[in-house]
JSON list of C-alpha atoms in Angstrom, two decimals:
[
{"chain": "A", "resi": 5, "resn": "MET", "atom": "CA", "xyz": [15.68, -12.98, -12.46]},
{"chain": "A", "resi": 6, "resn": "GLY", "atom": "CA", "xyz": [13.04, -15.27, -11.19]},
{"chain": "A", "resi": 7, "resn": "GLY", "atom": "CA", "xyz": [10.12, -13.09, -11.48]},
{"chain": "A", "resi": 8, "resn": "ILE", "atom": "CA", "xyz": [6.88, -13.59, -13.28]},
{"chain": "A", "resi": 9, "resn": "SER", "atom": "CA", "xyz": [6.65, -11.14, -16.30]},
{"chain": "A", "resi": 10, "resn": "ILE", "atom": "CA", "xyz": [3.21, -9.43, -16.36]},
{"chain": "A", "resi": 11, "resn": "ASN", "atom": "CA", "xyz": [2.46, -6.32, -18.96]},
{"chain": "A", "resi": 12, "resn": "LYS", "atom": "CA", "xyz": [-0.84, -4.81, -16.79]},
{"chain": "A", "resi": 13, "resn": "PHE", "atom": "CA", "xyz": [-2.00, -5.45, -12.92]},
{"chain": "A", "resi": 14, "resn": "ASN", "atom": "CA", "xyz": [-5.66, -6.57, -14.08]},
{"chain": "A", "resi": 15, "resn": "SER", "atom": "CA", "xyz": [-8.16, -6.15, -11.11]},
{"chain": "A", "resi": 16, "resn": "ILE", "atom": "CA", "xyz": [-8.68, -7.94, -7.71]},
{"chain": "A", "resi": 17, "resn": "LYS", "atom": "CA", "xyz": [-12.19, -8.22, -6.07]},
{"chain": "A", "resi": 18, "resn": "THR", "atom": "CA", "xyz": [-13.02, -8.99, -2.98]},
{"chain": "A", "resi": 19, "resn": "ASN", "atom": "CA", "xyz": [-16.47, -9.17, -0.89]},
{"chain": "A", "resi": 20, "resn": "ARG", "atom": "CA", "xyz": [-16.54, -5.34, -0.80]},
{"chain": "A", "resi": 21, "resn": "LEU", "atom": "CA", "xyz": [-13.89, -3.84, -3.15]},
{"chain": "A", "resi": 22, "resn": "PHE", "atom": "CA", "xyz": [-12.28, -3.44, -6.31]},
{"chain": "A", "resi": 23, "resn": "ILE", "atom": "CA", "xyz": [-8.59, -3.20, -6.67]},
{"chain": "A", "resi": 24, "resn": "ARG", "atom": "CA", "xyz": [-7.01, -1.62, -9.93]},
{"chain": "A", "resi": 25, "resn": "THR", "atom": "CA", "xyz": [-4.51, 0.24, -11.16]},
{"chain": "A", "resi": 26, "resn": "LEU", "atom": "CA", "xyz": [-4.71, 3.95, -9.89]},
{"chain": "A", "resi": 27, "resn": "GLY", "atom": "CA", "xyz": [-5.88, 6.04, -13.14]},
{"chain": "A", "resi": 28, "resn": "MET", "atom": "CA", "xyz": [-6.51, 9.83, -14.11]},
{"chain": "A", "resi": 29, "resn": "GLN", "atom": "CA", "xyz": [-10.57, 9.26, -13.07]},
{"chain": "A", "resi": 30, "resn": "ASP", "atom": "CA", "xyz": [-8.83, 9.19, -9.39]},
{"chain": "A", "resi": 31, "resn": "ARG", "atom": "CA", "xyz": [-7.13, 12.35, -9.80]},
{"chain": "A", "resi": 32, "resn": "ASP", "atom": "CA", "xyz": [-9.35, 14.60, -7.73]},
{"chain": "A", "resi": 33, "resn": "ASP", "atom": "CA", "xyz": [-10.52, 12.53, -4.96]},
{"chain": "A", "resi": 34, "resn": "PHE", "atom": "CA", "xyz": [-6.48, 10.84, -4.88]},
{"chain": "A", "resi": 35, "resn": "PHE", "atom": "CA", "xyz": [-5.82, 14.66, -4.23]},
{"chain": "A", "resi": 36, "resn": "ARG", "atom": "CA", "xyz": [-8.52, 15.41, -1.89]},
{"chain": "A", "resi": 37, "resn": "TYR", "atom": "CA", "xyz": [-7.57, 12.80, 0.57]},
{"chain": "A", "resi": 38, "resn": "ARG", "atom": "CA", "xyz": [-3.88, 12.70, 0.49]},
{"chain": "A", "resi": 39, "resn": "SER", "atom": "CA", "xyz": [-3.71, 16.21, 1.06]},
{"chain": "A", "resi": 40, "resn": "MET", "atom": "CA", "xyz": [-5.32, 15.91, 4.66]},
{"chain": "A", "resi": 41, "resn": "PRO", "atom": "CA", "xyz": [-3.14, 16.65, 7.35]},
{"chain": "A", "resi": 42, "resn": "GLU", "atom": "CA", "xyz": [-3.96, 13.72, 9.15]},
{"chain": "A", "resi": 43, "resn": "ILE", "atom": "CA", "xyz": [-3.11, 11.48, 6.05]},
{"chain": "A", "resi": 44, "resn": "PHE", "atom": "CA", "xyz": [0.10, 12.73, 5.12]},
{"chain": "A", "resi": 45, "resn": "LYS", "atom": "CA", "xyz": [1.17, 12.93, 9.00]},
{"chain": "A", "resi": 46, "resn": "TYR", "atom": "CA", "xyz": [2.69, 9.34, 8.56]},
{"chain": "A", "resi": 47, "resn": "GLN", "atom": "CA", "xyz": [3.73, 9.47, 5.00]},
{"chain": "A", "resi": 48, "resn": "SER", "atom": "CA", "xyz": [6.75, 10.87, 3.20]},
{"chain": "A", "resi": 49, "resn": "TRP", "atom": "CA", "xyz": [4.80, 12.40, 0.25]},
{"chain": "A", "resi": 50, "resn": "GLN", "atom": "CA", "xyz": [2.31, 15.15, 0.41]},
{"chain": "A", "resi": 51, "resn": "PRO", "atom": "CA", "xyz": [1.15, 16.42, -3.19]},
{"chain": "A", "resi": 52, "resn": "LYS", "atom": "CA", "xyz": [1.21, 20.24, -3.63]},
{"chain": "A", "resi": 53, "resn": "ASP", "atom": "CA", "xyz": [-1.05, 20.37, -6.41]},
{"chain": "A", "resi": 54, "resn": "ILE", "atom": "CA", "xyz": [-3.40, 18.56, -8.66]},
{"chain": "A", "resi": 55, "resn": "GLY", "atom": "CA", "xyz": [-0.67, 18.65, -11.26]},
{"chain": "A", "resi": 56, "resn": "GLU", "atom": "CA", "xyz": [1.87, 16.64, -9.27]},
{"chain": "A", "resi": 57, "resn": "ILE", "atom": "CA", "xyz": [-1.04, 14.10, -8.92]},
{"chain": "A", "resi": 58, "resn": "GLU", "atom": "CA", "xyz": [-1.37, 14.03, -12.67]},
{"chain": "A", "resi": 59, "resn": "GLU", "atom": "CA", "xyz": [2.21, 13.68, -13.08]},
{"chain": "A", "resi": 60, "resn": "PHE", "atom": "CA", "xyz": [2.22, 10.85, -10.38]},
{"chain": "A", "resi": 61, "resn": "ILE", "atom": "CA", "xyz": [-0.62, 9.19, -12.07]},
{"chain": "A", "resi": 62, "resn": "LYS", "atom": "CA", "xyz": [0.97, 9.42, -15.60]},
{"chain": "A", "resi": 63, "resn": "GLU", "atom": "CA", "xyz": [4.07, 7.62, -14.47]},
{"chain": "A", "resi": 64, "resn": "ASN", "atom": "CA", "xyz": [1.91, 4.92, -12.24]},
{"chain": "A", "resi": 65, "resn": "ILE", "atom": "CA", "xyz": [0.10, 3.86, -15.46]},
{"chain": "A", "resi": 66, "resn": "GLU", "atom": "CA", "xyz": [3.32, 3.16, -17.32]},
{"chain": "A", "resi": 67, "resn": "ILE", "atom": "CA", "xyz": [4.86, 0.50, -14.81]},
{"chain": "A", "resi": 68, "resn": "CYS", "atom": "CA", "xyz": [4.25, -2.93, -15.44]},
{"chain": "A", "resi": 69, "resn": "PRO", "atom": "CA", "xyz": [3.63, -5.35, -12.14]},
{"chain": "A", "resi": 70, "resn": "ASN", "atom": "CA", "xyz": [6.69, -6.88, -10.69]},
{"chain": "A", "resi": 71, "resn": "THR", "atom": "CA", "xyz": [9.05, -4.94, -12.34]},
{"chain": "A", "resi": 72, "resn": "SER", "atom": "CA", "xyz": [12.15, -4.67, -10.08]},
{"chain": "A", "resi": 73, "resn": "ASN", "atom": "CA", "xyz": [12.94, -1.50, -8.47]},
{"chain": "A", "resi": 74, "resn": "THR", "atom": "CA", "xyz": [9.48, 0.09, -9.13]},
{"chain": "A", "resi": 75, "resn": "TRP", "atom": "CA", "xyz": [6.45, 1.47, -7.59]},
{"chain": "A", "resi": 76, "resn": "MET", "atom": "CA", "xyz": [2.94, 0.29, -8.59]},
{"chain": "A", "resi": 77, "resn": "GLN", "atom": "CA", "xyz": [0.24, 2.17, -7.04]},
{"chain": "A", "resi": 78, "resn": "LEU", "atom": "CA", "xyz": [-3.45, 0.63, -6.79]},
{"chain": "A", "resi": 79, "resn": "ALA", "atom": "CA", "xyz": [-6.91, 1.82, -6.30]},
{"chain": "A", "resi": 80, "resn": "ILE", "atom": "CA", "xyz": [-9.08, 0.98, -3.31]},
{"chain": "A", "resi": 81, "resn": "CYS", "atom": "CA", "xyz": [-12.66, 1.03, -4.70]},
{"chain": "A", "resi": 82, "resn": "LEU", "atom": "CA", "xyz": [-16.00, 0.35, -3.22]},
{"chain": "A", "resi": 83, "resn": "GLU", "atom": "CA", "xyz": [-17.95, -1.96, -5.82]},
{"chain": "A", "resi": 84, "resn": "ASP", "atom": "CA", "xyz": [-19.57, 1.08, -7.15]},
{"chain": "A", "resi": 85, "resn": "GLY", "atom": "CA", "xyz": [-16.29, 2.37, -8.19]},
{"chain": "A", "resi": 86, "resn": "GLN", "atom": "CA", "xyz": [-15.61, 5.50, -5.65]},
{"chain": "A", "resi": 87, "resn": "LEU", "atom": "CA", "xyz": [-11.77, 5.76, -4.84]},
{"chain": "A", "resi": 88, "resn": "ILE", "atom": "CA", "xyz": [-11.42, 5.24, -0.93]},
{"chain": "A", "resi": 89, "resn": "GLY", "atom": "CA", "xyz": [-7.84, 4.72, -0.92]},
{"chain": "A", "resi": 90, "resn": "ASP", "atom": "CA", "xyz": [-4.70, 3.56, -2.34]},
{"chain": "A", "resi": 91, "resn": "MET", "atom": "CA", "xyz": [-1.73, 0.85, -2.10]},
{"chain": "A", "resi": 92, "resn": "GLY", "atom": "CA", "xyz": [1.63, 0.87, -3.18]},
{"chain": "A", "resi": 93, "resn": "ILE", "atom": "CA", "xyz": [3.68, -2.10, -4.02]},
{"chain": "A", "resi": 94, "resn": "HIS", "atom": "CA", "xyz": [7.50, -1.43, -3.98]},
{"chain": "A", "resi": 95, "resn": "PHE", "atom": "CA", "xyz": [8.90, -4.50, -6.26]},
{"chain": "A", "resi": 96, "resn": "MET", "atom": "CA", "xyz": [12.48, -4.98, -4.82]},
{"chain": "A", "resi": 97, "resn": "GLU", "atom": "CA", "xyz": [15.56, -5.61, -6.95]},
{"chain": "A", "resi": 98, "resn": "ASP", "atom": "CA", "xyz": [16.00, -9.32, -5.73]},
{"chain": "A", "resi": 99, "resn": "ASP", "atom": "CA", "xyz": [12.33, -10.36, -7.41]},
{"chain": "A", "resi": 100, "resn": "TYR", "atom": "CA", "xyz": [11.49, -12.08, -4.48]},
{"chain": "A", "resi": 101, "resn": "GLN", "atom": "CA", "xyz": [10.69, -9.64, -2.12]},
{"chain": "A", "resi": 102, "resn": "VAL", "atom": "CA", "xyz": [8.10, -6.59, -1.76]},
{"chain": "A", "resi": 103, "resn": "GLU", "atom": "CA", "xyz": [7.28, -3.80, 0.10]},
{"chain": "A", "resi": 104, "resn": "ILE", "atom": "CA", "xyz": [3.48, -2.41, 0.57]},
{"chain": "A", "resi": 105, "resn": "GLY", "atom": "CA", "xyz": [2.33, 0.83, 1.75]},
{"chain": "A", "resi": 106, "resn": "TYR", "atom": "CA", "xyz": [-1.52, 1.52, 1.87]},
{"chain": "A", "resi": 107, "resn": "THR", "atom": "CA", "xyz": [-3.51, 4.49, 2.68]},
{"chain": "A", "resi": 108, "resn": "LEU", "atom": "CA", "xyz": [-7.48, 4.95, 3.48]},
{"chain": "A", "resi": 109, "resn": "SER", "atom": "CA", "xyz": [-9.29, 8.22, 3.04]},
{"chain": "A", "resi": 110, "resn": "THR", "atom": "CA", "xyz": [-10.24, 9.17, 6.80]},
{"chain": "A", "resi": 111, "resn": "GLU", "atom": "CA", "xyz": [-14.34, 9.10, 5.88]},
{"chain": "A", "resi": 112, "resn": "PHE", "atom": "CA", "xyz": [-13.87, 5.35, 5.34]},
{"chain": "A", "resi": 113, "resn": "GLN", "atom": "CA", "xyz": [-11.41, 4.36, 8.35]},
{"chain": "A", "resi": 114, "resn": "GLY", "atom": "CA", "xyz": [-12.78, 1.58, 10.70]},
{"chain": "A", "resi": 115, "resn": "ASN", "atom": "CA", "xyz": [-14.72, -0.33, 8.44]},
{"chain": "A", "resi": 116, "resn": "GLY", "atom": "CA", "xyz": [-12.48, -3.07, 7.76]},
{"chain": "A", "resi": 117, "resn": "TYR", "atom": "CA", "xyz": [-11.61, -2.08, 4.02]},
{"chain": "A", "resi": 118, "resn": "ALA", "atom": "CA", "xyz": [-8.22, -1.96, 4.62]},
{"chain": "A", "resi": 119, "resn": "ARG", "atom": "CA", "xyz": [-7.81, -5.06, 5.99]},
{"chain": "A", "resi": 120, "resn": "GLU", "atom": "CA", "xyz": [-9.95, -6.34, 3.39]},
{"chain": "A", "resi": 121, "resn": "ALA", "atom": "CA", "xyz": [-7.37, -4.58, 0.69]},
{"chain": "A", "resi": 122, "resn": "VAL", "atom": "CA", "xyz": [-4.19, -5.61, 2.16]},
{"chain": "A", "resi": 123, "resn": "SER", "atom": "CA", "xyz": [-5.09, -9.30, 2.39]},
{"chain": "A", "resi": 124, "resn": "ALA", "atom": "CA", "xyz": [-6.34, -9.31, -0.97]},
{"chain": "A", "resi": 125, "resn": "ILE", "atom": "CA", "xyz": [-2.81, -7.75, -2.12]},
{"chain": "A", "resi": 126, "resn": "ILE", "atom": "CA", "xyz": [-0.65, -10.18, -0.04]},
{"chain": "A", "resi": 127, "resn": "ASP", "atom": "CA", "xyz": [-2.74, -12.87, -1.55]},
{"chain": "A", "resi": 128, "resn": "TYR", "atom": "CA", "xyz": [-1.94, -11.66, -5.31]},
{"chain": "A", "resi": 129, "resn": "LEU", "atom": "CA", "xyz": [1.74, -11.21, -4.27]},
{"chain": "A", "resi": 130, "resn": "PHE", "atom": "CA", "xyz": [2.16, -14.55, -2.46]},
{"chain": "A", "resi": 131, "resn": "TYR", "atom": "CA", "xyz": [-0.14, -16.81, -4.84]},
{"chain": "A", "resi": 132, "resn": "GLU", "atom": "CA", "xyz": [-0.12, -14.92, -8.17]},
{"chain": "A", "resi": 133, "resn": "LEU", "atom": "CA", "xyz": [3.54, -13.42, -8.32]},
{"chain": "A", "resi": 134, "resn": "LYS", "atom": "CA", "xyz": [5.09, -16.59, -6.00]},
{"chain": "A", "resi": 135, "resn": "LYS", "atom": "CA", "xyz": [7.02, -13.91, -3.73]},
{"chain": "A", "resi": 136, "resn": "HIS", "atom": "CA", "xyz": [8.82, -14.58, -0.50]},
{"chain": "A", "resi": 137, "resn": "ARG", "atom": "CA", "xyz": [8.61, -11.87, 1.78]},
{"chain": "A", "resi": 138, "resn": "ILE", "atom": "CA", "xyz": [6.50, -8.45, 2.15]},
{"chain": "A", "resi": 139, "resn": "THR", "atom": "CA", "xyz": [7.71, -5.90, 4.29]},
{"chain": "A", "resi": 140, "resn": "ALA", "atom": "CA", "xyz": [5.87, -2.78, 5.55]},
{"chain": "A", "resi": 141, "resn": "SER", "atom": "CA", "xyz": [7.74, 0.29, 6.96]},
{"chain": "A", "resi": 142, "resn": "VAL", "atom": "CA", "xyz": [5.51, 2.28, 9.74]},
{"chain": "A", "resi": 143, "resn": "ASP", "atom": "CA", "xyz": [6.22, 4.96, 11.87]},
{"chain": "A", "resi": 144, "resn": "PRO", "atom": "CA", "xyz": [5.58, 3.66, 15.42]},
{"chain": "A", "resi": 145, "resn": "ASP", "atom": "CA", "xyz": [3.14, 6.40, 16.66]},
{"chain": "A", "resi": 146, "resn": "ASN", "atom": "CA", "xyz": [0.95, 5.23, 13.73]},
{"chain": "A", "resi": 147, "resn": "THR", "atom": "CA", "xyz": [-0.88, 2.83, 15.87]},
{"chain": "A", "resi": 148, "resn": "LYS", "atom": "CA", "xyz": [-3.90, 2.08, 13.55]},
{"chain": "A", "resi": 149, "resn": "SER", "atom": "CA", "xyz": [-1.60, 0.78, 10.66]},
{"chain": "A", "resi": 150, "resn": "ILE", "atom": "CA", "xyz": [0.32, -1.51, 13.22]},
{"chain": "A", "resi": 151, "resn": "LYS", "atom": "CA", "xyz": [-2.42, -2.93, 14.46]},
{"chain": "A", "resi": 152, "resn": "LEU", "atom": "CA", "xyz": [-3.73, -3.66, 10.86]},
{"chain": "A", "resi": 153, "resn": "LEU", "atom": "CA", "xyz": [-0.07, -5.00, 10.30]},
{"chain": "A", "resi": 154, "resn": "GLU", "atom": "CA", "xyz": [-0.35, -7.53, 13.41]},
{"chain": "A", "resi": 155, "resn": "LYS", "atom": "CA", "xyz": [-4.23, -8.26, 12.44]},
{"chain": "A", "resi": 156, "resn": "VAL", "atom": "CA", "xyz": [-3.06, -9.52, 8.97]},
{"chain": "A", "resi": 157, "resn": "GLY", "atom": "CA", "xyz": [-0.02, -11.97, 10.17]},
{"chain": "A", "resi": 158, "resn": "PHE", "atom": "CA", "xyz": [2.85, -9.49, 10.20]},
{"chain": "A", "resi": 159, "resn": "ARG", "atom": "CA", "xyz": [5.35, -9.41, 12.69]},
{"chain": "A", "resi": 160, "resn": "LYS", "atom": "CA", "xyz": [7.71, -6.66, 14.04]},
{"chain": "A", "resi": 161, "resn": "GLU", "atom": "CA", "xyz": [11.31, -7.18, 12.84]},
{"chain": "A", "resi": 162, "resn": "ALA", "atom": "CA", "xyz": [12.92, -3.97, 13.49]},
{"chain": "A", "resi": 163, "resn": "HIS", "atom": "CA", "xyz": [12.69, -0.79, 15.19]},
{"chain": "A", "resi": 164, "resn": "PHE", "atom": "CA", "xyz": [14.82, 1.58, 13.92]},
{"chain": "A", "resi": 165, "resn": "ILE", "atom": "CA", "xyz": [15.59, 4.68, 16.34]},
{"chain": "A", "resi": 166, "resn": "LYS", "atom": "CA", "xyz": [15.55, 8.03, 14.17]},
{"chain": "A", "resi": 167, "resn": "SER", "atom": "CA", "xyz": [16.48, 6.57, 10.88]},
{"chain": "A", "resi": 168, "resn": "PHE", "atom": "CA", "xyz": [14.00, 8.34, 8.63]},
{"chain": "A", "resi": 169, "resn": "ARG", "atom": "CA", "xyz": [13.88, 12.01, 7.70]},
{"chain": "A", "resi": 170, "resn": "MET", "atom": "CA", "xyz": [11.25, 13.78, 6.77]},
{"chain": "A", "resi": 171, "resn": "ASN", "atom": "CA", "xyz": [10.21, 17.63, 6.88]},
{"chain": "A", "resi": 172, "resn": "ASN", "atom": "CA", "xyz": [13.67, 18.52, 8.25]},
{"chain": "A", "resi": 173, "resn": "GLN", "atom": "CA", "xyz": [13.06, 15.83, 11.40]},
{"chain": "A", "resi": 174, "resn": "TRP", "atom": "CA", "xyz": [14.10, 12.49, 12.15]},
{"chain": "A", "resi": 175, "resn": "TYR", "atom": "CA", "xyz": [11.74, 9.64, 13.08]},
{"chain": "A", "resi": 176, "resn": "ASP", "atom": "CA", "xyz": [12.04, 6.30, 14.02]},
{"chain": "A", "resi": 177, "resn": "ASP", "atom": "CA", "xyz": [10.85, 3.60, 11.52]},
{"chain": "A", "resi": 178, "resn": "CYS", "atom": "CA", "xyz": [9.70, -0.01, 12.58]},
{"chain": "A", "resi": 179, "resn": "VAL", "atom": "CA", "xyz": [9.43, -3.01, 9.84]},
{"chain": "A", "resi": 180, "resn": "TYR", "atom": "CA", "xyz": [7.10, -5.50, 9.86]},
{"chain": "A", "resi": 181, "resn": "ALA", "atom": "CA", "xyz": [7.24, -8.60, 7.85]},
{"chain": "A", "resi": 182, "resn": "VAL", "atom": "CA", "xyz": [5.46, -11.75, 6.60]},
{"chain": "A", "resi": 183, "resn": "LEU", "atom": "CA", "xyz": [6.88, -14.88, 4.83]},
{"chain": "A", "resi": 184, "resn": "ALA", "atom": "CA", "xyz": [4.92, -16.96, 2.12]},
{"chain": "A", "resi": 185, "resn": "ASP", "atom": "CA", "xyz": [5.03, -19.75, 4.34]},
{"chain": "A", "resi": 186, "resn": "GLU", "atom": "CA", "xyz": [3.47, -18.01, 7.15]},
{"chain": "A", "resi": 187, "resn": "TRP", "atom": "CA", "xyz": [0.70, -16.64, 5.33]},
{"chain": "A", "resi": 188, "resn": "ASN", "atom": "CA", "xyz": [-2.69, -18.06, 6.24]},
{"chain": "A", "resi": 189, "resn": "SER", "atom": "CA", "xyz": [-5.03, -15.77, 3.90]},
{"chain": "A", "resi": 190, "resn": "PRO", "atom": "CA", "xyz": [-8.30, -14.25, 5.72]},
{"chain": "A", "resi": 191, "resn": "VAL", "atom": "CA", "xyz": [-9.30, -13.37, 2.24]},
{"chain": "A", "resi": 192, "resn": "THR", "atom": "CA", "xyz": [-9.76, -17.12, 1.35]},
{"chain": "A", "resi": 193, "resn": "LYS", "atom": "CA", "xyz": [-11.30, -17.76, 4.76]},
{"chain": "A", "resi": 194, "resn": "ASN", "atom": "CA", "xyz": [-14.17, -15.46, 3.63]},
{"chain": "A", "resi": 195, "resn": "MET", "atom": "CA", "xyz": [-13.12, -12.72, 5.77]},
{"chain": "A", "resi": 196, "resn": "VAL", "atom": "CA", "xyz": [-15.81, -9.95, 6.11]}
]
């Protein structure tokens, strides 16, 4: 299809962050915050042990960016290299659309780091990979995530009632999206 072929995700540097492929050096920190109940409350994956994390990272390292129907996990780090969160990019089958997801360790929330990281990844997806549309799926009770999406320019497109099953329970799911021609990057406007 029309996608750009890239063998490896290099990295992205913002004012305060360094974004790179999630690697084995992130194993312990990744497991620590992804195992917190307040983190996995709105997520479909809760790692059971460090071995599951190692397997996840091994598979992730093999992913080539912009490969149809794959998820690539990126590390969100402070300038000193400390892992504070991660971001997933789902490259859709049609080569023009992607879905994103993001997680920030609780002790780093509320400082604008997630907004900075999400904006930088959106710049990458629209300007480097020439994607047409980016979506994010969010639980309607996850108000922090919804506020973040709206702040960076996403709009709510759908609210599906009890459409997502997790832990033997049905949940609502909201879809937010932004198009390339709607994107007005806070990062390129020197967002702090």
